[in-house]
Coordinates of C-alpha atoms in Angstrom, one line a residue:
X54 CA -118.5 84.1 -20.9
X55 CA -119.1 81.1 -23.0
X56 CA -116.4 80.2 -25.3
X57 CA -116.9 79.0 -28.7
X58 CA -116.5 75.2 -29.1
X59 CA -114.3 74.4 -31.9
X60 CA -115.6 72.5 -34.8
X61 CA -115.7 68.7 -34.4
X62 CA -112.4 67.3 -35.5
X63 CA -110.6 70.6 -35.4
X64 CA -107.6 71.0 -33.0
X65 CA -108.0 72.7 -29.8
X66 CA -106.7 76.3 -29.9
X67 CA -103.2 76.4 -28.3
X68 CA -102.8 72.7 -28.5
X69 CA -101.5 70.6 -31.3
X70 CA -99.5 67.4 -31.9
X71 CA -96.5 68.9 -30.3
X72 CA -98.1 68.8 -26.7
X73 CA -99.8 65.5 -26.4
X74 CA -99.3 65.2 -22.6
X75 CA -100.7 68.6 -21.9
X76 CA -103.6 67.9 -24.2
X77 CA -104.4 64.7 -22.3
X78 CA -104.4 66.6 -19.0
X79 CA -106.8 69.1 -20.3
X80 CA -109.0 66.4 -21.6
X81 CA -109.0 64.8 -18.2
X82 CA -109.8 68.0 -16.5
X83 CA -112.5 69.0 -18.9
X84 CA -114.1 65.6 -19.0
X85 CA -115.3 65.5 -15.3
X86 CA -115.4 67.7 -12.3
X87 CA -112.5 67.2 -9.7
X88 CA -113.0 64.3 -7.4
X89 CA -113.7 64.7 -3.8
X90 CA -110.4 63.1 -2.7
X91 CA -107.0 61.7 -3.9
X92 CA -107.7 58.0 -3.2
X93 CA -110.8 57.7 -5.4
X94 CA -109.0 59.6 -8.1
X95 CA -106.0 57.2 -8.1
X96 CA -108.3 54.3 -8.0
X97 CA -110.2 55.5 -11.0
X98 CA -107.2 56.7 -13.1
X99 CA -104.5 54.2 -12.0
X100 CA -103.5 53.2 -15.5
X101 CA -102.6 56.6 -16.8
X102 CA -100.8 57.4 -13.6
X103 CA -98.6 54.3 -13.9
X104 CA -97.8 55.2 -17.5
X105 CA -96.6 58.6 -16.4
X106 CA -94.5 57.4 -13.5
X107 CA -92.8 54.8 -15.7
X108 CA -92.0 57.5 -18.3
X109 CA -90.5 59.7 -15.6
X110 CA -88.4 56.9 -14.3
X111 CA -87.0 56.2 -17.8
X112 CA -86.2 59.8 -18.4
X113 CA -84.4 60.1 -15.1
X114 CA -82.3 57.1 -15.8
X115 CA -81.3 58.5 -19.1
X116 CA -80.9 62.2 -18.4
X117 CA -79.5 62.2 -14.8
X118 CA -75.7 61.8 -14.9
X119 CA -74.0 58.9 -13.1
X120 CA -72.0 59.5 -9.9
X121 CA -68.4 60.4 -10.6
X122 CA -65.6 58.0 -9.8
X123 CA -64.2 58.0 -6.3
X124 CA -61.4 60.3 -5.8
X125 CA -57.9 58.7 -6.3
X126 CA -56.1 57.6 -3.2
X127 CA -53.4 59.7 -1.9
X128 CA -50.0 59.3 -3.7
X129 CA -47.9 56.4 -2.4
X130 CA -44.5 57.0 -0.8
X131 CA -41.5 54.9 -2.1
X132 CA -38.1 54.4 -0.5
X133 CA -35.2 53.2 -2.6
X134 CA -32.9 50.6 -0.9
X135 CA -30.3 48.0 -1.9
X136 CA -31.4 44.3 -2.0
X137 CA -29.7 42.1 0.5
X138 CA -29.9 38.4 1.5
X139 CA -31.5 37.7 4.8
X140 CA -32.6 34.6 6.7
X141 CA -36.2 33.6 7.0
X142 CA -36.7 32.1 10.4
X143 CA -39.6 29.9 11.3
X144 CA -40.1 29.3 14.9
X145 CA -42.0 26.3 16.3
X146 CA -42.7 25.6 19.9
X147 CA -43.8 22.3 21.4
X148 CA -43.2 20.0 24.3
X149 CA -41.1 16.9 23.9
X150 CA -38.5 14.6 25.5
X151 CA -34.8 15.4 25.2
X152 CA -32.6 12.4 24.2
X153 CA -28.9 12.1 23.2
X154 CA -28.2 12.9 19.5
X155 CA -25.7 10.1 19.5
X156 CA -25.0 7.2 22.0
X157 CA -22.2 4.7 22.1
X158 CA -21.7 1.8 24.3
X159 CA -18.0 0.8 24.6
X160 CA -17.3 -2.9 24.8
X161 CA -14.0 -4.9 24.8
X162 CA -12.8 -6.7 21.7
X163 CA -9.9 -8.5 23.5
X164 CA -9.1 -10.2 26.8
X165 CA -6.8 -8.7 29.3
X166 CA -6.3 -6.6 32.4
X167 CA -7.2 -2.8 32.3
X168 CA -4.0 -0.8 32.8
X169 CA -5.5 2.7 32.5
X170 CA -8.9 4.3 32.5
X171 CA -8.2 8.1 33.0
X172 CA -11.8 9.4 33.0
X173 CA -14.9 9.6 35.2
X174 CA -18.6 9.9 34.8
X175 CA -19.6 13.4 33.7
X176 CA -16.3 14.0 32.0
X177 CA -16.4 15.4 28.4
X178 CA -14.4 13.5 25.9
X179 CA -13.5 14.1 22.2
X180 CA -13.5 11.6 19.4
X181 CA -10.2 9.8 19.4
X182 CA -9.4 10.4 23.1
X183 CA -7.9 7.3 24.8
X184 CA -10.4 5.7 27.3
X185 CA -8.7 2.5 28.2
X186 CA -5.5 0.6 27.7
X187 CA -5.4 -3.1 28.2
X188 CA -2.4 -5.3 28.9
X189 CA -1.1 -6.5 25.4
X190 CA 2.0 -8.4 26.4
X191 CA 0.7 -11.7 25.0
X192 CA -0.3 -10.1 21.7
X193 CA 3.1 -8.3 21.5
X194 CA 4.7 -11.8 21.5
X195 CA 2.4 -12.9 18.8
X196 CA 3.4 -9.9 16.7
X197 CA 7.1 -10.7 17.2
X198 CA 6.5 -14.3 16.1
X199 CA 4.6 -13.1 13.0
X200 CA 7.5 -10.8 12.1
X201 CA 10.0 -13.6 12.4
X202 CA 7.7 -15.8 10.2
X203 CA 7.6 -13.1 7.6
X204 CA 11.3 -12.7 7.5
X205 CA 11.8 -16.5 7.1
X206 CA 9.2 -16.6 4.3
X207 CA 11.0 -13.6 2.6
X208 CA 14.3 -15.4 2.8
X209 CA 12.8 -18.6 1.4
X210 CA 11.2 -16.7 -1.5
X211 CA 14.5 -15.0 -2.3
X212 CA 16.3 -18.3 -2.3
X213 CA 13.6 -19.8 -4.7
X214 CA 14.0 -16.9 -7.0
X215 CA 17.8 -17.0 -6.9
X216 CA 17.7 -20.7 -7.6
X217 CA 16.5 -19.8 -11.1
X218 CA 19.9 -18.0 -11.6
X219 CA 23.5 -19.1 -11.6
X220 CA 25.6 -16.4 -9.8
X221 CA 29.2 -15.5 -9.8
X222 CA 30.9 -16.2 -6.5
X223 CA 33.9 -13.8 -7.1
X224 CA 34.5 -10.3 -8.5
X225 CA 36.2 -10.2 -11.8
X226 CA 35.8 -10.6 -15.5
X227 CA 33.9 -13.3 -17.3
X228 CA 36.6 -14.9 -19.3
X229 CA 34.3 -17.5 -20.9
X230 CA 30.7 -18.8 -21.0
X231 CA 30.3 -22.5 -21.5
X232 CA 26.6 -22.5 -22.3
X233 CA 24.1 -20.7 -24.6
X234 CA 20.4 -20.0 -24.5
X235 CA 18.3 -23.2 -25.0
X236 CA 20.9 -25.6 -23.7
X237 CA 19.8 -28.2 -21.2
X238 CA 22.2 -28.5 -18.3
X239 CA 22.5 -30.7 -15.3
X240 CA 23.5 -29.9 -11.7
X241 CA 27.3 -29.6 -11.4
X242 CA 27.9 -28.7 -15.0
X243 CA 30.5 -25.9 -15.8
X244 CA 28.8 -22.8 -16.9
X245 CA 31.3 -20.0 -16.9
X246 CA 34.8 -18.9 -15.8
X247 CA 35.2 -15.7 -13.9
X248 CA 38.7 -14.2 -13.2
X249 CA 39.5 -11.6 -10.7
X250 CA 41.7 -9.2 -12.7
X251 CA 41.7 -6.4 -10.3
X252 CA 45.1 -7.6 -9.2
X253 CA 47.4 -9.5 -11.7
X254 CA 50.2 -11.8 -10.8
X255 CA 53.6 -12.0 -12.3
X256 CA 55.7 -15.1 -11.5
X257 CA 59.4 -14.6 -12.2
X258 CA 62.7 -16.4 -11.5
X259 CA 65.5 -14.6 -9.6
X260 CA 68.9 -15.9 -8.7
X261 CA 68.6 -17.9 -5.6
X262 CA 71.5 -16.1 -3.9
X263 CA 69.6 -12.8 -4.3
X264 CA 66.1 -14.2 -3.7
X265 CA 66.9 -15.4 -0.2
X266 CA 67.3 -11.7 0.8
X267 CA 63.8 -10.8 -0.5
X268 CA 60.7 -10.7 1.8
X269 CA 57.0 -10.7 1.3
X270 CA 55.5 -7.2 0.9
X271 CA 58.7 -5.8 -0.5
X272 CA 58.1 -3.2 -3.3
X273 CA 59.1 -4.2 -6.8
X274 CA 59.5 -2.2 -10.0
X275 CA 57.6 -3.8 -12.9
X276 CA 58.2 -3.1 -16.6
X277 CA 55.5 -4.0 -19.2
X278 CA 56.9 -5.7 -22.3
X279 CA 56.3 -4.0 -25.6
X280 CA 55.3 -0.6 -24.1
X281 CA 58.1 -0.4 -21.6
X282 CA 55.7 1.2 -19.2
X283 CA 56.7 0.9 -15.6
X284 CA 54.5 0.3 -12.5
X285 CA 54.9 -0.9 -9.0
X286 CA 54.2 -4.3 -7.6
X287 CA 54.5 -6.1 -4.3
X288 CA 56.2 -9.5 -3.5
X289 CA 53.4 -11.9 -2.6
X290 CA 55.4 -15.0 -2.2
X291 CA 58.9 -16.6 -2.6
X292 CA 59.6 -20.2 -3.2
X293 CA 61.4 -21.9 -0.4
X294 CA 63.5 -24.3 -2.6
X295 CA 66.0 -23.7 -5.4
X296 CA 65.5 -24.9 -8.9
X297 CA 67.8 -24.9 -11.9
X298 CA 67.2 -22.5 -14.8
X299 CA 67.9 -23.4 -18.4
X300 CA 71.5 -22.2 -17.8
X301 CA 71.9 -24.5 -14.8
X302 CA 71.7 -21.5 -12.5
X303 CA 70.0 -21.9 -9.1
X304 CA 66.9 -19.8 -9.0
X305 CA 63.9 -19.2 -6.9
X306 CA 60.4 -18.2 -8.0
X307 CA 59.0 -14.9 -6.8
X308 CA 55.3 -14.0 -7.2
X309 CA 54.6 -10.3 -7.6
X310 CA 51.2 -8.8 -7.3
X311 CA 50.4 -5.8 -9.5
X312 CA 47.3 -3.7 -9.1
X313 CA 45.5 -3.4 -12.4
X314 CA 44.8 0.2 -13.5
X315 CA 42.4 -1.2 -16.1
X316 CA 44.9 -1.4 -18.9
X317 CA 46.5 -4.8 -18.1
X318 CA 45.2 -8.1 -19.1
X319 CA 46.4 -11.7 -19.2
X320 CA 47.6 -11.5 -22.8
X321 CA 50.3 -9.1 -21.7
X322 CA 53.7 -9.9 -20.2
X323 CA 56.3 -8.1 -18.1
X324 CA 59.5 -8.3 -16.1
X325 CA 60.7 -6.9 -12.8
X326 CA 63.8 -5.7 -10.9
X327 CA 64.4 -6.1 -7.2
X328 CA 67.2 -4.2 -5.5
X329 CA 68.9 -3.7 -8.9
X330 CA 68.7 -7.4 -9.8
X331 CA 66.6 -8.2 -12.8
X332 CA 64.5 -11.3 -13.3
X333 CA 65.9 -14.1 -15.4
X334 CA 63.2 -13.7 -18.0
X335 CA 59.7 -12.1 -18.5
X336 CA 56.3 -13.9 -18.0
X337 CA 52.7 -13.4 -18.8
X338 CA 50.4 -11.8 -16.2
X339 CA 47.8 -14.1 -14.6
X340 CA 44.7 -13.4 -12.6
X341 CA 45.0 -13.6 -8.9
X342 CA 41.7 -15.5 -8.6
X343 CA 39.9 -17.6 -11.1
X344 CA 36.6 -19.2 -10.4
X345 CA 34.9 -21.9 -12.4
X346 CA 31.1 -21.4 -12.0
X347 CA 28.9 -24.5 -12.1
X348 CA 25.1 -25.1 -12.1
X349 CA 23.5 -25.9 -8.7
X350 CA 20.3 -27.3 -10.4
X351 CA 19.2 -28.9 -13.6
X352 CA 17.2 -27.0 -16.2
X353 CA 17.1 -25.2 -19.5
X354 CA 19.2 -22.1 -20.1
X355 CA 16.5 -19.4 -20.5
X356 CA 18.8 -16.5 -20.9
X357 CA 22.4 -15.4 -20.6
X358 CA 22.6 -12.4 -18.3
X359 CA 26.2 -11.3 -19.2
X360 CA 28.6 -11.5 -22.1
X361 CA 32.2 -12.7 -22.2
X362 CA 34.5 -9.9 -21.1
X363 CA 31.9 -8.4 -18.8
X364 CA 33.0 -7.2 -15.4
X365 CA 30.9 -8.8 -12.6
X366 CA 30.7 -8.6 -8.9
X367 CA 30.0 -11.1 -6.2
X368 CA 26.5 -12.6 -6.6
X369 CA 26.0 -11.2 -10.1
X370 CA 23.6 -13.4 -12.1
X371 CA 25.3 -15.0 -15.1
X372 CA 22.7 -17.4 -16.4
X373 CA 18.9 -17.8 -15.9
X374 CA 17.5 -21.3 -15.8
X375 CA 13.9 -22.5 -16.2
X376 CA 12.2 -25.8 -15.2
X377 CA 8.9 -26.9 -13.8
X378 CA 10.4 -27.7 -10.4
X379 CA 11.9 -24.2 -10.2
X380 CA 8.6 -22.6 -11.1
X381 CA 6.8 -24.6 -8.5
X382 CA 9.4 -23.7 -5.8
X383 CA 8.9 -20.0 -6.6
X384 CA 5.1 -20.3 -6.6
X385 CA 5.1 -22.1 -3.2
X386 CA 7.5 -19.6 -1.7
X387 CA 5.4 -16.7 -3.0
X388 CA 2.3 -18.1 -1.4
X389 CA 4.0 -18.7 1.9
X390 CA 5.4 -15.1 1.8
X391 CA 1.9 -13.7 1.2
X392 CA 0.4 -15.8 4.0
X393 CA 3.1 -14.5 6.4
X394 CA 2.3 -10.9 5.4
X395 CA -1.4 -11.3 6.0
X396 CA -0.7 -13.0 9.4
X397 CA 1.5 -10.1 10.5
X398 CA -1.1 -7.5 9.3
X399 CA -3.9 -9.2 11.3
X400 CA -1.7 -9.5 14.4
X401 CA -0.7 -5.8 14.2
X402 CA -4.4 -4.8 13.8
X403 CA -5.3 -6.8 16.8
X404 CA -2.8 -4.8 18.8
X405 CA -4.8 -1.7 18.1
X406 CA -7.8 -3.2 20.0
X407 CA -5.8 -3.1 23.3
X408 CA -6.0 0.7 23.2
X409 CA -9.6 1.8 23.3
X410 CA -10.4 5.4 22.1
X411 CA -13.6 7.3 22.1
X412 CA -15.7 6.7 19.0
X413 CA -17.6 10.0 19.4
X414 CA -17.4 13.3 21.2
X415 CA -19.7 13.5 24.2
X416 CA -20.2 13.0 27.9
X417 CA -19.4 9.9 29.9
X418 CA -22.7 8.9 31.6
X419 CA -21.6 5.4 32.8
X420 CA -18.3 3.8 33.7
X421 CA -18.5 0.1 34.5
X422 CA -14.9 -1.0 34.2
X423 CA -12.0 0.5 36.1
X424 CA -8.2 0.0 36.4
X425 CA -7.3 -3.5 37.5
X426 CA -10.5 -5.2 36.1
X427 CA -10.2 -8.0 33.7
X428 CA -12.2 -7.8 30.5
X429 CA -13.2 -10.6 28.2
X430 CA -14.3 -10.6 24.6
X431 CA -17.1 -13.0 23.9
X432 CA -20.2 -12.8 21.9
X433 CA -22.3 -14.1 24.8
X434 CA -20.5 -12.4 27.7
X435 CA -19.2 -9.1 26.3
X436 CA -19.6 -6.5 29.1
X437 CA -20.1 -2.8 28.9
X438 CA -17.1 -0.8 29.8
X439 CA -18.6 2.7 29.5
X440 CA -21.4 4.7 27.8
X441 CA -21.0 8.0 26.0
X442 CA -23.8 10.4 25.1

């Protein structure tokens, strides 16, 4: 049955603009008979085939969904713990040579005979342990001489310092000062008067007939004039010859010592009675000792160290002097004293070298000096006594 061909330019029945690919296939099928094989067909229509393949690839890339993401890993397991400080240890292994961490060679610093050496090779010693003792008898004599020199230097210095002062030679009260600050005095000049008023003396006349019966040390009753206070005294001396009183009566002088309680002075007077016999008259108290102090050297009075009426003891400084010669003496004595101190210190330190102690803790690996050996200290011949690792 022959189908009617549609009019030229009219659309093919069943085909329209909505099916262009199908229309193209129909046109290809209707234009020529089917080829004898696939290869000649592809060779003849390769361009349309490539276009179709490219279109299919693009459609596949757009329409086909991408592979889904990989499944999530299994849930992690966590363990809660308390943080703590720990050591990080790095280990290293290698070959090497073992040597001592510390090595000390003991050498003598003095000359002498070794008295003790109580250790042997292989012994372990601690720092400070005694290794050797060396005979130090010669150095001990040097230390003693240095000590004596120091004592002499100290005495000389004290004398030089004391020479700047005028001292009291007795205990008592300064009754008068004969100089003032700024005065220039010479050696032997009177400076002060010091009286010992701890014991006051009362010299009284008694009838000779009675006085010959008195004796030294006999107790006496003493009465203070004006206050009529009474105290006790002791006969210190009795004159051996008679004398005439104002009334032509033979009398003898009796010296009575009275301990001063602190209320008596030389301006006061008193009387006494011995065995019921009263003294012929009263008299003023006097000091038992009175010392006139003089300057031993010339100089200028730099200062007064006490005031009149002050109580002083033996060797109390009364006046300070100044002069160029005194200053030089003090300076020279001070230098000598310092030199003696340094000399003694050096000698005592040298004594320490006769006892040798271990400077480190370790093991004795060599002992070259034993008891009885004599060691010498010299920069050129110093020998090794022992070695400690």
